Short mmCIF file of C-alpha atoms and ligand atoms in Angstrom, two decimals:
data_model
loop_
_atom_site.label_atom_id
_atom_site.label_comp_id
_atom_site.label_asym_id
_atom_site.label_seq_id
_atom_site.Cartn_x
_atom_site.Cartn_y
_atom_site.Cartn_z
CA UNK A 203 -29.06 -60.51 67.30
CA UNK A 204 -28.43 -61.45 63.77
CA UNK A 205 -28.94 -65.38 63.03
CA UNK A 206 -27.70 -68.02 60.77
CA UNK A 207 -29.59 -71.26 59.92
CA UNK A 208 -26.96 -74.55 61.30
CA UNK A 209 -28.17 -77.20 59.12
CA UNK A 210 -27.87 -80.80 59.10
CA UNK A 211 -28.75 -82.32 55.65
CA UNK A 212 -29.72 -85.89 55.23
CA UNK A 213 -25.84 -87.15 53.08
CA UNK A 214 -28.34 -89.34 50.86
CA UNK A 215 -30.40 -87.33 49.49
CA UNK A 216 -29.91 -84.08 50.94
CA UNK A 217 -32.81 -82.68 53.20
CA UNK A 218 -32.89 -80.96 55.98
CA UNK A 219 -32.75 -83.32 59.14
CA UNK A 220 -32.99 -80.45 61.90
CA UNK A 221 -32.49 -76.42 61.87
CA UNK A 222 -30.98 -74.09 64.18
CA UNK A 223 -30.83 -70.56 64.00
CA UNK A 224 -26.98 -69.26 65.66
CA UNK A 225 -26.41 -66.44 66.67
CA UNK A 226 -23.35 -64.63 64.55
CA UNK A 227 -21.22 -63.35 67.22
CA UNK A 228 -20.44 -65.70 70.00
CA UNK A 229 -18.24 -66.03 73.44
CA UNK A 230 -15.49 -68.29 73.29
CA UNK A 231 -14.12 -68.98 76.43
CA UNK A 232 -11.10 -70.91 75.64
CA UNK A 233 -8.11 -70.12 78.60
CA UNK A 234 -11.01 -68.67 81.20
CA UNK A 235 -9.01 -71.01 83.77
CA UNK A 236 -9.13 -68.28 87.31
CA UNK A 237 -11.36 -68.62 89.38
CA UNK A 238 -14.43 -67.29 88.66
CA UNK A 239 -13.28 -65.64 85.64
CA UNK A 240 -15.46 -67.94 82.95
CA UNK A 241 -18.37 -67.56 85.54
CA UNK A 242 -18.24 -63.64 85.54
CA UNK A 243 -17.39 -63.68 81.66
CA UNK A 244 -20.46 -65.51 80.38
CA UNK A 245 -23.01 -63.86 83.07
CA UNK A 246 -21.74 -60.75 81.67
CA UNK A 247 -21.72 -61.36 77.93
CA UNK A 248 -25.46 -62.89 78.30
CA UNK A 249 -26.42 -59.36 80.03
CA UNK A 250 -25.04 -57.80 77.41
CA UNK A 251 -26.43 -59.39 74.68
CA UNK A 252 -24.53 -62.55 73.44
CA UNK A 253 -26.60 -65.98 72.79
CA UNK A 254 -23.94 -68.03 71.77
CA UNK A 255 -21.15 -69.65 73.97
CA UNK A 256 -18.06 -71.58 72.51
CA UNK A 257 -16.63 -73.81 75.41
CA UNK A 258 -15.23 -77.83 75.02
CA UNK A 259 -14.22 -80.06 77.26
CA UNK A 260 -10.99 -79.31 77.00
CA UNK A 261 -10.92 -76.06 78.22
CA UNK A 262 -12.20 -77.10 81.54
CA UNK A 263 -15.07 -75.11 82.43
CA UNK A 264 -17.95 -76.58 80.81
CA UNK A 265 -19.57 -76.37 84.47
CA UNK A 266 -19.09 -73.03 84.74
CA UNK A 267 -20.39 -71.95 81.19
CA UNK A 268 -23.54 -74.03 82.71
CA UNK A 269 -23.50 -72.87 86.32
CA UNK A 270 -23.30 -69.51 84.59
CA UNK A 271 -26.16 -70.46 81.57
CA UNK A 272 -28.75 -71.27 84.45
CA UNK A 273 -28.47 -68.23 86.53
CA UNK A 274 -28.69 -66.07 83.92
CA UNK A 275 -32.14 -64.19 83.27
CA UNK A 276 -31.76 -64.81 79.71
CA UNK A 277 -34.12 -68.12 78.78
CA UNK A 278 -32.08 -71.14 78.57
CA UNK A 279 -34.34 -71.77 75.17
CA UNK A 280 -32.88 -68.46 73.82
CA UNK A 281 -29.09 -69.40 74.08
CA UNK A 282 -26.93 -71.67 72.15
CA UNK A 283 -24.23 -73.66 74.13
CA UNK A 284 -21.73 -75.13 71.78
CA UNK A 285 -19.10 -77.75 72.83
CA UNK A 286 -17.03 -80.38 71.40
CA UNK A 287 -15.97 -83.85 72.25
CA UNK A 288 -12.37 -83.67 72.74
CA UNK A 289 -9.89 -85.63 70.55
CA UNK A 290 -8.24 -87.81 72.96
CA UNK A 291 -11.88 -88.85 73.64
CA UNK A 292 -12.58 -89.20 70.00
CA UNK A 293 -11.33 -92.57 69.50
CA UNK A 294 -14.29 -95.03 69.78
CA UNK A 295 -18.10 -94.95 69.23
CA UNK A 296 -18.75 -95.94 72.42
CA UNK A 297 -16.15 -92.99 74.07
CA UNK A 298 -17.56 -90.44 71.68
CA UNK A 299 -21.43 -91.67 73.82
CA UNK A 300 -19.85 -91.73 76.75
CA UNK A 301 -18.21 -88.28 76.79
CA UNK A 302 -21.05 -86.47 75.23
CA UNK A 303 -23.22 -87.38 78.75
CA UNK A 304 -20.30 -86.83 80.95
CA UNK A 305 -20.28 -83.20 79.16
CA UNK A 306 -24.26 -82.89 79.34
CA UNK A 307 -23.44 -83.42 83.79
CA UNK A 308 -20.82 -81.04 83.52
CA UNK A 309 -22.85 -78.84 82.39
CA UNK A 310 -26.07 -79.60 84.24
CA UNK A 311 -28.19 -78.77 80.79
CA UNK A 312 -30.66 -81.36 79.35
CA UNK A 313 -29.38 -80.98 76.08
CA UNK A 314 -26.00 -79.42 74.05
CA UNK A 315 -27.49 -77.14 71.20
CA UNK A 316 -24.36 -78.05 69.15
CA UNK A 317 -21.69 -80.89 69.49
CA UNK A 318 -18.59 -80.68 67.76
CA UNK A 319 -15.28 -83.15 66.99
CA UNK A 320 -13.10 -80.87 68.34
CA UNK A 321 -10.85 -82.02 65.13
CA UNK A 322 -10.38 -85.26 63.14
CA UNK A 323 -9.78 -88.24 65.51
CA UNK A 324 -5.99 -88.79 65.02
CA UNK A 325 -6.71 -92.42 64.31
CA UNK A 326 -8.41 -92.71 60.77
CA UNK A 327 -9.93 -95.86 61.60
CA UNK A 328 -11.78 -93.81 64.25
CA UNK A 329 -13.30 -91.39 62.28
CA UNK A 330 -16.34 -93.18 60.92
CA UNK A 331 -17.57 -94.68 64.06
CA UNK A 332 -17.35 -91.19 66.10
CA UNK A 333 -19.21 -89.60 63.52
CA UNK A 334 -22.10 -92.55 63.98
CA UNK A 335 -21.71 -91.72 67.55
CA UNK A 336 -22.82 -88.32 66.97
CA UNK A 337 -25.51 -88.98 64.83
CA UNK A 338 -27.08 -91.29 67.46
CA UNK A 339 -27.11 -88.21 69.90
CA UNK A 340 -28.30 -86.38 67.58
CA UNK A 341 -31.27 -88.85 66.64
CA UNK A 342 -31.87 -88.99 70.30
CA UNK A 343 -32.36 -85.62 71.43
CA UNK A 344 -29.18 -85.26 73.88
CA UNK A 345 -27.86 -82.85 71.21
CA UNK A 346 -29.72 -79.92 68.66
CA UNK A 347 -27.10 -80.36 66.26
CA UNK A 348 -23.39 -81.91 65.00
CA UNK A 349 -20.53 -80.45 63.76
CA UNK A 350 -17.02 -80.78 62.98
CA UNK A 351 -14.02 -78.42 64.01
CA UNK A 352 -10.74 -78.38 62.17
CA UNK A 353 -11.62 -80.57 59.89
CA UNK A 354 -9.60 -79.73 56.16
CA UNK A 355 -11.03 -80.25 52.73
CA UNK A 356 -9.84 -83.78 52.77
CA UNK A 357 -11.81 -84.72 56.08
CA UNK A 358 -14.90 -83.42 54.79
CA UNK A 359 -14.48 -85.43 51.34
CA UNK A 360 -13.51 -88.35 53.43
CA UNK A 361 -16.79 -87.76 55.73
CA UNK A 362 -18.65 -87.76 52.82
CA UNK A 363 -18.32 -90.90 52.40
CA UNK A 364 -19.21 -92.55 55.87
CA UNK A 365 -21.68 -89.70 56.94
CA UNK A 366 -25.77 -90.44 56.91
CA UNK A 367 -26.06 -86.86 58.36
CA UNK A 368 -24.12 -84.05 57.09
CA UNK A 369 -22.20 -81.50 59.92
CA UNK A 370 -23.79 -78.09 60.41
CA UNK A 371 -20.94 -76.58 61.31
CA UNK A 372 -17.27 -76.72 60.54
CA UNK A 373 -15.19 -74.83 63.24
CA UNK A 374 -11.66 -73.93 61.85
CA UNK A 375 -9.38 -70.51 62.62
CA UNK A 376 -10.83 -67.90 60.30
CA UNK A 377 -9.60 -63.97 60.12
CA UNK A 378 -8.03 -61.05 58.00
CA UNK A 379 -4.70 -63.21 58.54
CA UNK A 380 -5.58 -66.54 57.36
CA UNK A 381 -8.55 -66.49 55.27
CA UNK A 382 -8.74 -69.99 53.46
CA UNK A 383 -11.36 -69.28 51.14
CA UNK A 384 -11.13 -73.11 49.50
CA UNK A 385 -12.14 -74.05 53.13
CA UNK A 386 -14.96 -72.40 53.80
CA UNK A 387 -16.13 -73.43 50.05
CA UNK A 388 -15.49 -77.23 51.02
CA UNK A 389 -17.70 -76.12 54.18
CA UNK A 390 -20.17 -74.64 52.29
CA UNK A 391 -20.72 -77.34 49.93
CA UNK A 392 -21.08 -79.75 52.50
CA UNK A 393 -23.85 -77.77 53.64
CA UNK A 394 -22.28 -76.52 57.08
CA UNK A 395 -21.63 -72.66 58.35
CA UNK A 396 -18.35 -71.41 59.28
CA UNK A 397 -17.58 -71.18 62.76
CA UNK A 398 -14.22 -68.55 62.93
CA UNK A 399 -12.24 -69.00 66.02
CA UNK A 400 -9.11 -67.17 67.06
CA UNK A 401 -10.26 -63.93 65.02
CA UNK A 402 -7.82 -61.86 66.77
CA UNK A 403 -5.28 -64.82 66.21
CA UNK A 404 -5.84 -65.63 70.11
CA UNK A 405 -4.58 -61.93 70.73
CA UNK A 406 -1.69 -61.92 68.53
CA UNK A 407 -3.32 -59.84 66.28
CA UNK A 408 -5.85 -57.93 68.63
CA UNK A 409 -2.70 -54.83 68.76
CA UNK A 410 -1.93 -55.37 65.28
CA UNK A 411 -0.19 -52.04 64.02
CA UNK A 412 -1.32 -51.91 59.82
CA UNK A 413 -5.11 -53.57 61.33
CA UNK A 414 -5.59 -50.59 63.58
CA UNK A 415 -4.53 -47.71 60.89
CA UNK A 416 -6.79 -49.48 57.87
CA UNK A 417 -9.85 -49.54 60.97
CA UNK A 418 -8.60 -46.42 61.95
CA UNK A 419 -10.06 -44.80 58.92
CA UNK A 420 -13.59 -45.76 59.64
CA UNK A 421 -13.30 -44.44 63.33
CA UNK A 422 -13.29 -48.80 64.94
CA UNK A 423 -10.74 -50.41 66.18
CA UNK A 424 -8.85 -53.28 64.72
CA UNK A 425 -10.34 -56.05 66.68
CA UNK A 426 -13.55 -55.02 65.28
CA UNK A 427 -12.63 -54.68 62.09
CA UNK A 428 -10.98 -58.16 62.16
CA UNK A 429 -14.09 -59.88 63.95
CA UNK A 430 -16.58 -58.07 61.05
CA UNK A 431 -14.55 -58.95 57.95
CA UNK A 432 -15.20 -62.48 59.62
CA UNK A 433 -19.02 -62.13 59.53
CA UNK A 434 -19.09 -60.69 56.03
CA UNK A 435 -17.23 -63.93 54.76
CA UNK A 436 -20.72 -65.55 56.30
CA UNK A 437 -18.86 -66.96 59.01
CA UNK A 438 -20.09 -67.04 62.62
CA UNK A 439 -17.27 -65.54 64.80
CA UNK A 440 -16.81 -66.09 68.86
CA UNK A 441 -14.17 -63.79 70.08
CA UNK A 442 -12.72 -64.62 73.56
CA UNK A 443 -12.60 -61.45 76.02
CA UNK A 444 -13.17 -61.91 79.47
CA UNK A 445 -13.28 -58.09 80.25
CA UNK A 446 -16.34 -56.80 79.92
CA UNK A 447 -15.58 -53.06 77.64
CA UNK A 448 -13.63 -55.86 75.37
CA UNK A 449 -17.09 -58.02 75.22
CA UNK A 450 -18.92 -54.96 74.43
CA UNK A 451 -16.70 -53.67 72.05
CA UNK A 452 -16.56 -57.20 70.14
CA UNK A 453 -19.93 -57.24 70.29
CA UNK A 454 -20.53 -53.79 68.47
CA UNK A 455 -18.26 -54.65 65.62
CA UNK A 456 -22.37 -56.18 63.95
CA UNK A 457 -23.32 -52.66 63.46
CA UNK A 458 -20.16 -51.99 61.36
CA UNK A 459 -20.06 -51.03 57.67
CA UNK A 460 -16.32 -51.77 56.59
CA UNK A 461 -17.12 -52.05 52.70
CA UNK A 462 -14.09 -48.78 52.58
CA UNK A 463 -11.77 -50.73 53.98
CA UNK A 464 -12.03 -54.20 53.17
CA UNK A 465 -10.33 -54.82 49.95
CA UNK A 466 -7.50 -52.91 52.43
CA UNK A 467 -7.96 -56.11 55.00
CA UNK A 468 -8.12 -58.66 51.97
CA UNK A 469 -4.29 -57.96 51.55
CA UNK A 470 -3.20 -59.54 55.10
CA UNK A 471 -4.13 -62.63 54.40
CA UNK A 472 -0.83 -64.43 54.96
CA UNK A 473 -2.22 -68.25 56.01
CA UNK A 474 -1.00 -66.89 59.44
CA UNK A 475 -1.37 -70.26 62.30
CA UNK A 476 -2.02 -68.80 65.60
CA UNK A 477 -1.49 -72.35 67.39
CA UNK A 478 -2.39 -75.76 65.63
CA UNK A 479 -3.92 -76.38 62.61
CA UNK A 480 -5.45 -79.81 62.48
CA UNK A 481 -7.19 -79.40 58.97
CA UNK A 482 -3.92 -80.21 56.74
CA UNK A 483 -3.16 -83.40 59.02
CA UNK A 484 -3.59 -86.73 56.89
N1 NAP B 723 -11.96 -75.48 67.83
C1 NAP B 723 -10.73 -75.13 68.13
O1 NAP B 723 -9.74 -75.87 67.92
C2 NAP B 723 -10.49 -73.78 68.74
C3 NAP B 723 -9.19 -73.27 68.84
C4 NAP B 723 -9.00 -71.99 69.38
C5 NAP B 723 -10.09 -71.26 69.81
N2 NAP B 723 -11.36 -71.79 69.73
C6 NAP B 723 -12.54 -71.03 70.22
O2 NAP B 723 -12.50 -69.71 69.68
C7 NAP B 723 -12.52 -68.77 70.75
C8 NAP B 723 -11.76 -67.50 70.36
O3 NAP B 723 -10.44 -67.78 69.99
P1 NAP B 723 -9.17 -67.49 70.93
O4 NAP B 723 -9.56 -67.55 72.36
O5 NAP B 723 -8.11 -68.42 70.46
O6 NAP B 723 -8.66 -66.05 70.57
P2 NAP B 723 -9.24 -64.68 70.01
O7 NAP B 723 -10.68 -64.56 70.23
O8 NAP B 723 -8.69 -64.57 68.63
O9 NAP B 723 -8.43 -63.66 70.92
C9 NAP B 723 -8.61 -63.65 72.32
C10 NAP B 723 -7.53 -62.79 72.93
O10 NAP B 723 -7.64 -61.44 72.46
C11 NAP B 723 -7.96 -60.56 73.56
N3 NAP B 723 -9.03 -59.68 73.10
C12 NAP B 723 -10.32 -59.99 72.86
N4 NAP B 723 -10.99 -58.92 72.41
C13 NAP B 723 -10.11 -57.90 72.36
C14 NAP B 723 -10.22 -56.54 71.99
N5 NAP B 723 -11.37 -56.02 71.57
N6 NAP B 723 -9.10 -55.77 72.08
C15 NAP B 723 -7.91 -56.28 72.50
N7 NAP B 723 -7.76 -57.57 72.87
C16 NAP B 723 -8.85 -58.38 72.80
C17 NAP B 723 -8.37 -61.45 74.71
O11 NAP B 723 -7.98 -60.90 75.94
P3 NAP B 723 -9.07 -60.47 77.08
O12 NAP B 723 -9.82 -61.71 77.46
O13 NAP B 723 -8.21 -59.95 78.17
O14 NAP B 723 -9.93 -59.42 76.46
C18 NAP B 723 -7.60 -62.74 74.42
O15 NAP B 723 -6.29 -62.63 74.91
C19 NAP B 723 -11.89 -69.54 71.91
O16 NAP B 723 -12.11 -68.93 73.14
C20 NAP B 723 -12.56 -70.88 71.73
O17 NAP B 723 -13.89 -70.83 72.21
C21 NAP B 723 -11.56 -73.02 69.18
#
């Protein structure tokens, strides 16, 4: 599987403080609430081929994604769980510690590859001493790398100037519908990846009508061509599907060329919210 380098640079001057290499297609398993369902989906997906799982604590199955993680075959050194402290958490340095280890026993993993603010702690005040939070972990080995998720152009100035460590990641919605390209250049410049969730616009968009005739022409389907216009922006991209010919076929959407068709997919951008959108909050 094709990697990208997660980075966290040193704010001061700029070097690298640690390096990860993430895979670009991940499983997000957001809503996997049945019973056995997020167990099934990630034991699957890891047969198949995925390295990367998206879960948080507030979807509610971090122990599953980790029950599921250590009976896999696949090496526990060869796949990246990513999770995120949750907001109503994110309110204290001491809650941010706190919730981090109470995520690391709900999982039953020594470590979380990457941690992410699962968006801006609503409380400004807040914001600074979270972020310290997460560079202790970080310094301390209970995580392989921090991150931010929803965080808009003015978080990242603002965490500029409070941050020793630069994020590696910024986690926002990302697809053919809402494409924000000033947001993944704030990301950028900060030194961080793109993480794309909701690329099918959590479903909304997976059936999309004009989607499937554009992919049409290049014999995919629109889901794929949706989750590979993501990875050409340079964005990683973790699709939720907890049916396994859905996982596959998410999955295959890597060896796509879509070059015919793209400057066809440029035109739906239409800053299209599937659910909330935490980076234009104050
Ligand atoms: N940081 C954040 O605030 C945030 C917010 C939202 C999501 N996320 C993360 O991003 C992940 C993905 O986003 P998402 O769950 O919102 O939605 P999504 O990946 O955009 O779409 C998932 C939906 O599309 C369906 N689907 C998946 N592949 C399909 C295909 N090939 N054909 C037709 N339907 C397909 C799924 O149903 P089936 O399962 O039945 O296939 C599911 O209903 C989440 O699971 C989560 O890990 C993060």
């Amino acid at each position: 599987m094709k990697t990208l380098r997660a980075v966290n640079h040193d704010a001061r001057d700029g070097t690298e403080c640690n390096a990860l290499d993430i895979p670009v297609i991940g499983l997000g398993v957001w809503m996997m609430n049945k019973p056995g369902e997020c167990y099934d989906a990630v034991l699957n997906a890891l047969s198949i081929g995925y390295r990367l799982i998206d879960t948080a604590r507030s979807y509610g199955n971090e122990a599953a994604v980790g029950e599921a993680v250590r009976a896999s075959e696949v090496r526990r050194e060869d796949i990246i769980v990513v999770t995120k402290l949750r907001r109503i958490h994110a309110t204290s340095y001491e809650s941010a510690i706190e919730n981090c280890k109470r995520s690391l026993d709900l999982l039953k993993l020594d470590h979380i590859d990457v941690y992410l603010v699962h968006a801006p702690p609503e409380d400004p005040e807040a914001r600074e001493p979270v972020w310290r939070a997460m560079e202790d972990l970080l310094a301390e080995g209970s995580v392989k790398s921090i991150g931010v998720s929803n965080y808009g152009i003015n978080h990242l100035a603002d965490l500029r100037s409070y941050a020793r460590i630069l994020p590696s990641i910024n986690q926002v919605e990302l697809n053919p519908w809402i494409q924000r390209p000033q947001l993944h250049d704030a990301t950028r410049a900060v030194g961080a990846l793109t993480m794309a969730y909701s690329p099918l616009a959590r479903g909304q968009k997976a059936n999309d009508v004009d989607m499937a005739l554009v992919a049409k022409k290049i014999g995919c389907t629109g889901p794929q061509a949706s989750i590979k216009w993501c990875l050409d922006r340079g964005a990683i991209v973790i699709p939720k599907s907890s049916n396994y010919s859905r996982q596959r076929e998410n999955l295959d959407s890597l060896g796509l060329d879509i070059s015919d068709i793209r400057a066809e997919i440029d035109m739906f951008d239409s800053n299209y919210v599937s659910g909330w959108d935490p980076t234009v909050e104050p």
